[in-house]
Short mmCIF file of C-alpha atoms in Angstrom, two decimals:
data_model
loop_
_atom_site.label_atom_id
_atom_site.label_comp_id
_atom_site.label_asym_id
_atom_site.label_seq_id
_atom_site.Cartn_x
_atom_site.Cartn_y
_atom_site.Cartn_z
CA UNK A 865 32.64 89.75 14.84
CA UNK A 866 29.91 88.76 17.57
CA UNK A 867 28.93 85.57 17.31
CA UNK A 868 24.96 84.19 18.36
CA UNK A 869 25.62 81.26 20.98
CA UNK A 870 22.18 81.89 21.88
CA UNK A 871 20.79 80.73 18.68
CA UNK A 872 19.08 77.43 18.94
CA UNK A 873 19.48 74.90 16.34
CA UNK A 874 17.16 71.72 15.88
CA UNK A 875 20.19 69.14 16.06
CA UNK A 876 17.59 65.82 15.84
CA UNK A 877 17.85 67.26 12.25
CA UNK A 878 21.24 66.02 11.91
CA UNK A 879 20.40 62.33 13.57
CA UNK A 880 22.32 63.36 16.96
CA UNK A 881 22.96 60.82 18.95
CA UNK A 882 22.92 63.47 22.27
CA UNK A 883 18.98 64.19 21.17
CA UNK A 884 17.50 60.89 19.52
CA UNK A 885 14.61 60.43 20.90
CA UNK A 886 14.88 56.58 20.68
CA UNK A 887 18.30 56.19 22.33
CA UNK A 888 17.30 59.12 25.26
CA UNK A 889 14.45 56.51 25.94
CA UNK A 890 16.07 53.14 25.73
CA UNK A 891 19.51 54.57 27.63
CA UNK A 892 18.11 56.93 29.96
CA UNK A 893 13.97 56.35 30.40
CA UNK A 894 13.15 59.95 28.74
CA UNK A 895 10.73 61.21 26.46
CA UNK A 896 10.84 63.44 22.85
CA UNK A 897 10.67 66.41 25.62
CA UNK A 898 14.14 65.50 26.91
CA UNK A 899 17.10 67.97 27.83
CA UNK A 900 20.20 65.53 27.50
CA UNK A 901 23.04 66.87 29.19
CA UNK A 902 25.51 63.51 29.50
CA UNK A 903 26.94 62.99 26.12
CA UNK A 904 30.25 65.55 25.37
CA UNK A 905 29.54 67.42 22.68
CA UNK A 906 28.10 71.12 22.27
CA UNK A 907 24.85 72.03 21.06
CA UNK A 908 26.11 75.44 19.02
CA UNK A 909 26.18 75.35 15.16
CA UNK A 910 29.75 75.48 14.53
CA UNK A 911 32.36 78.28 13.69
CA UNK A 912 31.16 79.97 10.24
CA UNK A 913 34.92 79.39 8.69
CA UNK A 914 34.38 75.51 9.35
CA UNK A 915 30.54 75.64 7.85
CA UNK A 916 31.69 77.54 4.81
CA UNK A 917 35.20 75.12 4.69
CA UNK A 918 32.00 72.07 4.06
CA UNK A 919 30.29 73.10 2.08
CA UNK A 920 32.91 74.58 -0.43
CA UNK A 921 34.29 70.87 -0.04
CA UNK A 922 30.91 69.20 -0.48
CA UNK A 923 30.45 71.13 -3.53
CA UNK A 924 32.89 69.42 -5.29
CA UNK A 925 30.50 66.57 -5.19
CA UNK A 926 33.93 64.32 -5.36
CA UNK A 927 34.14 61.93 -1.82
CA UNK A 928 37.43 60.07 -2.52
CA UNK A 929 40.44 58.79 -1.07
CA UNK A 930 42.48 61.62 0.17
CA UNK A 931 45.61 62.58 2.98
CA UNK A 932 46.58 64.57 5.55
CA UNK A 933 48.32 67.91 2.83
CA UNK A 934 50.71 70.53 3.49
CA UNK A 935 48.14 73.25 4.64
CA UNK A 936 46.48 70.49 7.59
CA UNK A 937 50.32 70.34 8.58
CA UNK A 938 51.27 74.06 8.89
CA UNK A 939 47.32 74.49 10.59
CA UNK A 940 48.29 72.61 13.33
CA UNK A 941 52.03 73.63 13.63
CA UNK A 942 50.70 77.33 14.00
CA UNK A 943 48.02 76.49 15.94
CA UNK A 944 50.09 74.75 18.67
CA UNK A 945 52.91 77.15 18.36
CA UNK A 946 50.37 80.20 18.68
CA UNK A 947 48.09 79.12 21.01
CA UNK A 948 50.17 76.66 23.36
CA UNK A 949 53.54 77.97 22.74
CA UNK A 950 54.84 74.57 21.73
CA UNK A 951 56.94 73.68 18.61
CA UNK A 952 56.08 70.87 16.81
CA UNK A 953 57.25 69.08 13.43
CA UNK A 954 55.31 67.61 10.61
CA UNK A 955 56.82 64.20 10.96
CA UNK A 956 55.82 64.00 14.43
CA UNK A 957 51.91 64.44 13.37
CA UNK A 958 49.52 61.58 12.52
CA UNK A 959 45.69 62.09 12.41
CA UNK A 960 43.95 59.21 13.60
CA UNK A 961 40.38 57.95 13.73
CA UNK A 962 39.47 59.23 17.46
CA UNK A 963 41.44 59.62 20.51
CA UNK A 964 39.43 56.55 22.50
CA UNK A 965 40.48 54.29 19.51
CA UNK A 966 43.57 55.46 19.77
CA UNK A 967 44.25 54.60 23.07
CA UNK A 968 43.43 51.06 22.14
CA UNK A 969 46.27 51.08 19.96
CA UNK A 970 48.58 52.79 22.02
CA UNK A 971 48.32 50.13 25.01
CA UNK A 972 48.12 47.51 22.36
CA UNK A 973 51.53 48.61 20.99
CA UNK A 974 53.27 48.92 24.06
CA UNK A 975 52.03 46.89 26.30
CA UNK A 976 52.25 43.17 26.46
CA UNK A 977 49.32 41.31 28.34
CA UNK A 978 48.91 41.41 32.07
CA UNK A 979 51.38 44.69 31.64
CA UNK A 980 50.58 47.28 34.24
CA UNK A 981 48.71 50.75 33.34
CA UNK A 982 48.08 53.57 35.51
CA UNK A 983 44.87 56.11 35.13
CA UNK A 984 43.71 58.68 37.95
CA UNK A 985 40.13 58.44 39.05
CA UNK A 986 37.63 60.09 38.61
CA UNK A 987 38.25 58.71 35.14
CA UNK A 988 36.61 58.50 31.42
CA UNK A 989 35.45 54.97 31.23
CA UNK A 990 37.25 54.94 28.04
CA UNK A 991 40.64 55.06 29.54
CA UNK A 992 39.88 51.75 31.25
CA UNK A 993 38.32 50.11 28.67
CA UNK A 994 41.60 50.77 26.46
CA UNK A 995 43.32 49.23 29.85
CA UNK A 996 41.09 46.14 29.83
CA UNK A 997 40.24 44.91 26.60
CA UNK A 998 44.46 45.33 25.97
CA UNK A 999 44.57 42.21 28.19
CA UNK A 1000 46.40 44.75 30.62
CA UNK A 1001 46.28 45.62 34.52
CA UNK A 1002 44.60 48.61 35.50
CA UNK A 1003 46.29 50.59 37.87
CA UNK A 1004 44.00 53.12 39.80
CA UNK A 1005 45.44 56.13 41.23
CA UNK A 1006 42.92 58.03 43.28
CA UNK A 1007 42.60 61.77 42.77
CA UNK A 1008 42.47 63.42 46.38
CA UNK A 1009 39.33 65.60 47.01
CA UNK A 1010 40.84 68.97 49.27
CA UNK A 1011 38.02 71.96 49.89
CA UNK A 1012 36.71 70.40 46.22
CA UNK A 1013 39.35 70.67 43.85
CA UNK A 1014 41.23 67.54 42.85
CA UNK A 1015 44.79 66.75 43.54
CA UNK A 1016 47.55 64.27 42.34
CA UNK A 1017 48.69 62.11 45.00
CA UNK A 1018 52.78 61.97 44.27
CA UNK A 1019 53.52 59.66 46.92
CA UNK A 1020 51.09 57.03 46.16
CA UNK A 1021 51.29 57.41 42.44
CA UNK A 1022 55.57 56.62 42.79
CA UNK A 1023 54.74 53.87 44.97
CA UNK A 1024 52.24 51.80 42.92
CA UNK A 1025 54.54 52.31 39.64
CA UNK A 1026 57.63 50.63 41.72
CA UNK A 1027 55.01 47.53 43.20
CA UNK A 1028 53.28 47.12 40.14
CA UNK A 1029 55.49 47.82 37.82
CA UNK A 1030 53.68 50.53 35.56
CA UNK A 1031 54.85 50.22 31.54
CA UNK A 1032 52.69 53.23 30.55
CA UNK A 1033 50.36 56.18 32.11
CA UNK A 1034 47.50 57.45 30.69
CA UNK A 1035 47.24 60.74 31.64
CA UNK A 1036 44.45 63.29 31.00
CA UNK A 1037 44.83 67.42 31.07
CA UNK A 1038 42.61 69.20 31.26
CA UNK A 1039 41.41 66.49 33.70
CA UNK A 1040 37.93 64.73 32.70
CA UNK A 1041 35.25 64.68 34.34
CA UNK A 1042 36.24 67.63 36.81
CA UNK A 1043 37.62 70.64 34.30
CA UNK A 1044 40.41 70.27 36.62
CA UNK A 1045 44.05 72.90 34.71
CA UNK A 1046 47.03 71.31 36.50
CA UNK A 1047 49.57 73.82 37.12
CA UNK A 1048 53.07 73.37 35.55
CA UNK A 1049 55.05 72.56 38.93
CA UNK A 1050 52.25 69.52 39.26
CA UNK A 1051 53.24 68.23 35.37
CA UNK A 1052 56.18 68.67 36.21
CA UNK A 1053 56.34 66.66 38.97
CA UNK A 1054 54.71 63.95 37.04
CA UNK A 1055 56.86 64.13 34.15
CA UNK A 1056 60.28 63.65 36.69
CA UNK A 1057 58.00 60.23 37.91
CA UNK A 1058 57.10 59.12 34.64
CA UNK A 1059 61.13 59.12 33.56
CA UNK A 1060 62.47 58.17 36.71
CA UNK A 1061 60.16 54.62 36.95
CA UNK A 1062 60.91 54.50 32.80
CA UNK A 1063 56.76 55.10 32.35
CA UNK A 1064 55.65 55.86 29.01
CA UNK A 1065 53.10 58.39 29.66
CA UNK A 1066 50.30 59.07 27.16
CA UNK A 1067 49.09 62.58 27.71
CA UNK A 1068 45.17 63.32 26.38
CA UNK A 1069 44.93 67.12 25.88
CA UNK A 1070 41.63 67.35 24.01
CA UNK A 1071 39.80 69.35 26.09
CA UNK A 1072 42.29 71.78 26.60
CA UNK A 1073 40.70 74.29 23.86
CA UNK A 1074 37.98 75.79 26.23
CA UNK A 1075 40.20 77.26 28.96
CA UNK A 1076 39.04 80.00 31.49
CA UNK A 1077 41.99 81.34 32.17
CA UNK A 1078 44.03 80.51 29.46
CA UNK A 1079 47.25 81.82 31.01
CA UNK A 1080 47.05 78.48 33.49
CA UNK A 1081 47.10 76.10 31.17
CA UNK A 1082 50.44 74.65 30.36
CA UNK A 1083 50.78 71.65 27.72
CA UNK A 1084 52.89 69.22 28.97
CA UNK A 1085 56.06 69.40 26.83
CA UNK A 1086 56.38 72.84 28.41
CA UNK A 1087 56.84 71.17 32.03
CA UNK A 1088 59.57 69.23 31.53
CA UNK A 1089 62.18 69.66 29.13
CA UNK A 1090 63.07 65.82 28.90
CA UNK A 1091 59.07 64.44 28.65
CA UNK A 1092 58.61 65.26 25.18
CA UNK A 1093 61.31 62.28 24.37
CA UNK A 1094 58.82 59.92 26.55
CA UNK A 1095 55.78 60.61 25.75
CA UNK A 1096 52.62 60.75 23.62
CA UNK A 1097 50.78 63.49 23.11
CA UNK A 1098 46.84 62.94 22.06
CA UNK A 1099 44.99 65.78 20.49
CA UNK A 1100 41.82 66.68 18.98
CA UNK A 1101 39.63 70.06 17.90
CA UNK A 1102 36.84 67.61 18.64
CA UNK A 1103 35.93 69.23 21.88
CA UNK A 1104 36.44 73.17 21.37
CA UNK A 1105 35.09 73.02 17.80
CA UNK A 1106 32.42 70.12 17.80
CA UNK A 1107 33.92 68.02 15.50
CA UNK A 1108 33.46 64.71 16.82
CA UNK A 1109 31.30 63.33 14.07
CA UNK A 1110 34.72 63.94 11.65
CA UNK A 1111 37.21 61.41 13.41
CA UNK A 1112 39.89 64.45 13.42
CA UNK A 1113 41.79 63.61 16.37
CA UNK A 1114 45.84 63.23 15.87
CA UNK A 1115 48.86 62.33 18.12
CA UNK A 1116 52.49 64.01 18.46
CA UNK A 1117 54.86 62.11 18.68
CA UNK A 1118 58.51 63.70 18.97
CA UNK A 1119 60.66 60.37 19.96
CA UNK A 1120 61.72 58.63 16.69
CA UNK A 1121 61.62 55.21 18.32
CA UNK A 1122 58.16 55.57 19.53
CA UNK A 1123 56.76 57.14 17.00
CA UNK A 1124 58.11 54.60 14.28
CA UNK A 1125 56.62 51.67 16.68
CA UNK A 1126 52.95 53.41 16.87
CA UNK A 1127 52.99 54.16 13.59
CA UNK A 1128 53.50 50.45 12.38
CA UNK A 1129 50.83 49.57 14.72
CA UNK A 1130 48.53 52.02 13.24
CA UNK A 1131 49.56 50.35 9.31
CA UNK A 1132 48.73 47.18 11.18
CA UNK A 1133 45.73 47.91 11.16
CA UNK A 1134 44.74 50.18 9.18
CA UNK A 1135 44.59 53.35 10.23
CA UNK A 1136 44.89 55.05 6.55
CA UNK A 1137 43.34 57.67 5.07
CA UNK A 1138 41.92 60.66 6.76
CA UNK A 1139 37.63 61.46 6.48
CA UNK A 1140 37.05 63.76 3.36
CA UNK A 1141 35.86 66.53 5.50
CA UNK A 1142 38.19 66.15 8.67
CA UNK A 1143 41.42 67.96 7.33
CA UNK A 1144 39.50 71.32 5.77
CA UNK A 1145 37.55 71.39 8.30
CA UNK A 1146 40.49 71.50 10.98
CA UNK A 1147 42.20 73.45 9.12
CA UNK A 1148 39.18 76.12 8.64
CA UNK A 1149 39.43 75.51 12.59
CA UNK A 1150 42.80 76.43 13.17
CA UNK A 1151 43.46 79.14 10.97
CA UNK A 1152 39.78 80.89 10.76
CA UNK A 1153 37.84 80.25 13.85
CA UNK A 1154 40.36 81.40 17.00
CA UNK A 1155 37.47 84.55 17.70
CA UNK A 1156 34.77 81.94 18.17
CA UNK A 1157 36.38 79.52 20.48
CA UNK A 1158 37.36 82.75 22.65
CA UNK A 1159 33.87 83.86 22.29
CA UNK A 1160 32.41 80.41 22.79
CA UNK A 1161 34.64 80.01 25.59
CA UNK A 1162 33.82 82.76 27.82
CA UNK A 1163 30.10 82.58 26.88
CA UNK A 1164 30.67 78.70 28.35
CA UNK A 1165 31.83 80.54 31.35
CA UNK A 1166 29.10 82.66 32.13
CA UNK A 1167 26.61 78.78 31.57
CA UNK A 1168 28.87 77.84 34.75
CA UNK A 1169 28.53 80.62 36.75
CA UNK A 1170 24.63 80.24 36.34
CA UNK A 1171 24.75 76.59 37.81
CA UNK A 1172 27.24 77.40 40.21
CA UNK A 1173 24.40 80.27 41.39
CA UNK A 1174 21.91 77.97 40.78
CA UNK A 1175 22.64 75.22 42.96
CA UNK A 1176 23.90 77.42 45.91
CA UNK A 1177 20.76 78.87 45.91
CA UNK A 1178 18.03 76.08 45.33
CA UNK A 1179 20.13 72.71 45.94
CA UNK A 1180 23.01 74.02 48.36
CA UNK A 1181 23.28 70.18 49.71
CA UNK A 1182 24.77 69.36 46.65
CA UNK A 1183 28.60 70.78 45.92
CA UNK A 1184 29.79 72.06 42.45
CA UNK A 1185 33.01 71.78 41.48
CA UNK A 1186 34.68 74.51 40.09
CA UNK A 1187 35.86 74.20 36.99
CA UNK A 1188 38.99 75.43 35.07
CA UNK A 1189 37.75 74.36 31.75
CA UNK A 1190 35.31 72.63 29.08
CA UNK A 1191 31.82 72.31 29.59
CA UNK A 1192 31.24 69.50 32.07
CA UNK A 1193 29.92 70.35 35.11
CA UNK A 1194 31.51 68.01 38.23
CA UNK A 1195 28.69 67.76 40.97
CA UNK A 1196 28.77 65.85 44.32
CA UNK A 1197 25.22 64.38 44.94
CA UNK A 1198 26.22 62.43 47.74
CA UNK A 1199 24.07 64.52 50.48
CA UNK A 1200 21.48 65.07 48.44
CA UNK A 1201 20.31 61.49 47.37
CA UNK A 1202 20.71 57.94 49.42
CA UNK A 1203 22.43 56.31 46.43
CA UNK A 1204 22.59 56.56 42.51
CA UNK A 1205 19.76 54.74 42.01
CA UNK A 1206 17.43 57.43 43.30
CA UNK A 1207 19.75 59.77 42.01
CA UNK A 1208 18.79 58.36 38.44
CA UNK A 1209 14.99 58.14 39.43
CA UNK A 1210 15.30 62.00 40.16
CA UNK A 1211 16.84 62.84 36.56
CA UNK A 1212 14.30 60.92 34.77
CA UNK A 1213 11.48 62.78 36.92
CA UNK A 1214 13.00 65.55 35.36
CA UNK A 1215 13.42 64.81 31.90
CA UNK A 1216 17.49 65.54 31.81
CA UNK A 1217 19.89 63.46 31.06
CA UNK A 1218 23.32 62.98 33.01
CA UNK A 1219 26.37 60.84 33.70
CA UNK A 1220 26.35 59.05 37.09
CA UNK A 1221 29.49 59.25 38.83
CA UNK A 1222 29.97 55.51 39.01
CA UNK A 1223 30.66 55.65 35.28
CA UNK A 1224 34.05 57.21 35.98
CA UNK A 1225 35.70 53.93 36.81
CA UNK A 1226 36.06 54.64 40.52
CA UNK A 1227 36.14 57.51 43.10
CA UNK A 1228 32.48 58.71 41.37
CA UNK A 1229 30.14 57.02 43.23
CA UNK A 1230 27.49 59.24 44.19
CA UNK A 1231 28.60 62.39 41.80
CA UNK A 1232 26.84 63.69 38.85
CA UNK A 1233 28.39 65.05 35.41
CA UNK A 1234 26.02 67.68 33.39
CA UNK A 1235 27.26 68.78 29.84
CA UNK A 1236 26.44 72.46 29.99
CA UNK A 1237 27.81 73.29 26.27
CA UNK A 1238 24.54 74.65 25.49
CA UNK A 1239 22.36 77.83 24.75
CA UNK A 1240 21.03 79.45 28.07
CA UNK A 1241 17.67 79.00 27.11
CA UNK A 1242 18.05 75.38 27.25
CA UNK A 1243 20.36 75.45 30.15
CA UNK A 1244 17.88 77.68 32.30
CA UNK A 1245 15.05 75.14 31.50
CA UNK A 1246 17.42 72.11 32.43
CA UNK A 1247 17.57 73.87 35.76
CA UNK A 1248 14.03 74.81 35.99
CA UNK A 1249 12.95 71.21 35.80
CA UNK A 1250 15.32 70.14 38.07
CA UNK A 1251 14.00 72.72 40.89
CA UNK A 1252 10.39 71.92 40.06
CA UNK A 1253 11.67 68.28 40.53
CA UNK A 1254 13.39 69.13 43.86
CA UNK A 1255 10.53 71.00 45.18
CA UNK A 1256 8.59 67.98 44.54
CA UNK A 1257 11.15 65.46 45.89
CA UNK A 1258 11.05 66.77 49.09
#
């Protein structure tokens, strides 16, 4: 089946937070005319398998209590086996509210206050705010920029988990905000750090659905063949499917000892039952809707290779970063515009919304993240204002 990513859907309808009117004014200065292009979500109507799985469930007009059945289980057993090659068991699967909550609870569980916990920047806010409000230390190791693709710094990384003692590592692949696939030798690598210093590292795979090249993607418990005892594994069809609204992130969890002391943390409080819709609609994910991510992803693909043309073409001060995967686009402002405050100044002229670099914790400054998970009719007049804008600016 073809699928219609071109087809244009009114998503205010829904009270989307991406296109409120109210909130594109009060966060960004915008008008009802805006193109917002910061928050992560896509602007598609989902996969027909998950629309059907709703409404078939809605229909029963009975919103209860439920729990994560045997079919949400053997979903996401296949699903990882098939698509990721990994084998995973039913014990070691919890859903959970949202992977940003549940990175709260993770540091909260293991960590004890002024603990030690390392992120790489560029980094989702998030991931420090999880750090932070934990009563923790945040431990920044910087990404290094080479002909503009990022790179883990080994040598630093080992020596800032010896000084400051780092308890646990939160660890993000595919990387976020870049798009960045890490190869397996570089997981690897990390993996042999994070059990040599004794780090529990906390791995957030949620973006890895929308892969280029699918081939260089490796999940982490393929990298190592000890990490899977030591670590956490966060995942979520949030990202590929557009399920964000439906809480249906989970975690995988293969030590016993760890798992058993997260999930007392989560009874502590209260992570319970699952949303009504969260488990058919995964499941309608995972077993229905594998010909629309691969369509959605490669018709994602072509979106980047129009703003990688784009800016070479009409903004060729400013540097795109390739990407390997999702749907953010990575872009290095910091010869176009003095600082991010005319930066900011130029997107409102324009009407789009964006992510300033500084929001990535550190290493940003100056940088600009565009969500291009839309149709090309909206993407092409995000870019249109912005040259019209340019043209102007100079």
């Amino acid at each position: 089946m073809k699928y219609d990513f071109d087809h244009v859907i009114n998503r205010k309808l829904g009270k989307c937070r991406k296109w409120d009117n109210t909130i594109l004014k009060e966060k960004f200065g915008l008008n009802e005319d805006a193109i917002p292009m910061d928050l992560a979500d896509l602007d598609f109507e989902c996969a027909p398998a998950i629309k059907q799985a709703m409404i078939e469930r809605a229909a029963l007009g009975d919103y209860g209590y439920t729990y994560t059945y045997d079919a949400y289980y053997d979903a996401l057993i296949d699903w990882n086996k098939r698509r990721f090659h990994v084998d995973i068991k039913k014990e070691w699967i919890k859903l959970t509210f949202g992977t940003c909550g549940t990175l709260h609870y993770i540091v909260q569980c293991f960590c004890n206050e002024g603990d030690a916990v390392m992120i790489n920047t560029p980094a989702y806010d998030p991931f420090a705010e999880a750090v932070e409000r934990g009563g923790c230390r945040l431990i920044c190791n910087s990404l290094k920029l080479e002909n503009m693709r990022y790179y883990l710094d080994f040598e630093e990384m080992e020596r800032q988990m010896v000084e400051e003692n780092v308890k646990l590592f939160i660890f993000c692949s595919p990387q976020n905000p870049s798009g960045r696939v890490w190869t397996k030798e570089e997981l690897h690598q990390l993996s042999a750090l994070c059990l040599k210093h004794d780090v529990l590292l906390v791995c957030d795979e949620i973006h890895r659905d929308v892969i280029f090249d699918r081939e260089s993607f490796t999940t982490l418990w393929n990298a190592h063949e000890d990490i899977a005892d030591a670590s956490i594994m966060c995942v979520s069809p949030n990202k590929g499917f557009n399920l964000g609204g439906l809480k249906s992130s989970y975690i995988i969890v293969k030590n016993k000892q760890i798992r058993e002391r997260l999930l007392a943390y989560l009874q502590k409080v209260y992570v319970t039952s699952p949303h009504v819709f969260a488990v058919p609609a995964i499941i309608a994910a995972y077993n229905d809707s594998e010909e629309w991510l691969d369509q959605l992803t490669a018709y994602i693909g072509e979106n980047f290779t129009m703003v990688y043309d784009w800016f070479a073409q009409h903004m060729p001060q400013a540097k795109v970063m390739k990407s390997d995967s999702s749907f953010l686009a990575w872009i290095d402002m910091r010869s176009v515009f003095a600082d991010e405050d005319e930066m900011r100044a130029f997107f409102i002229r324009a009407n789009v919304s964006m992510v300033v670099g500084s929001y990535f914790v550190q290493d940003g400054y100056g940088w600009v993240r565009l969500n291009i998970g839309t149709q090309k009719s909206i993407l092409q007049e995000a870019l249109r204002r912005i040259a019209v804008t340019w043209e102007a600016w100079e």
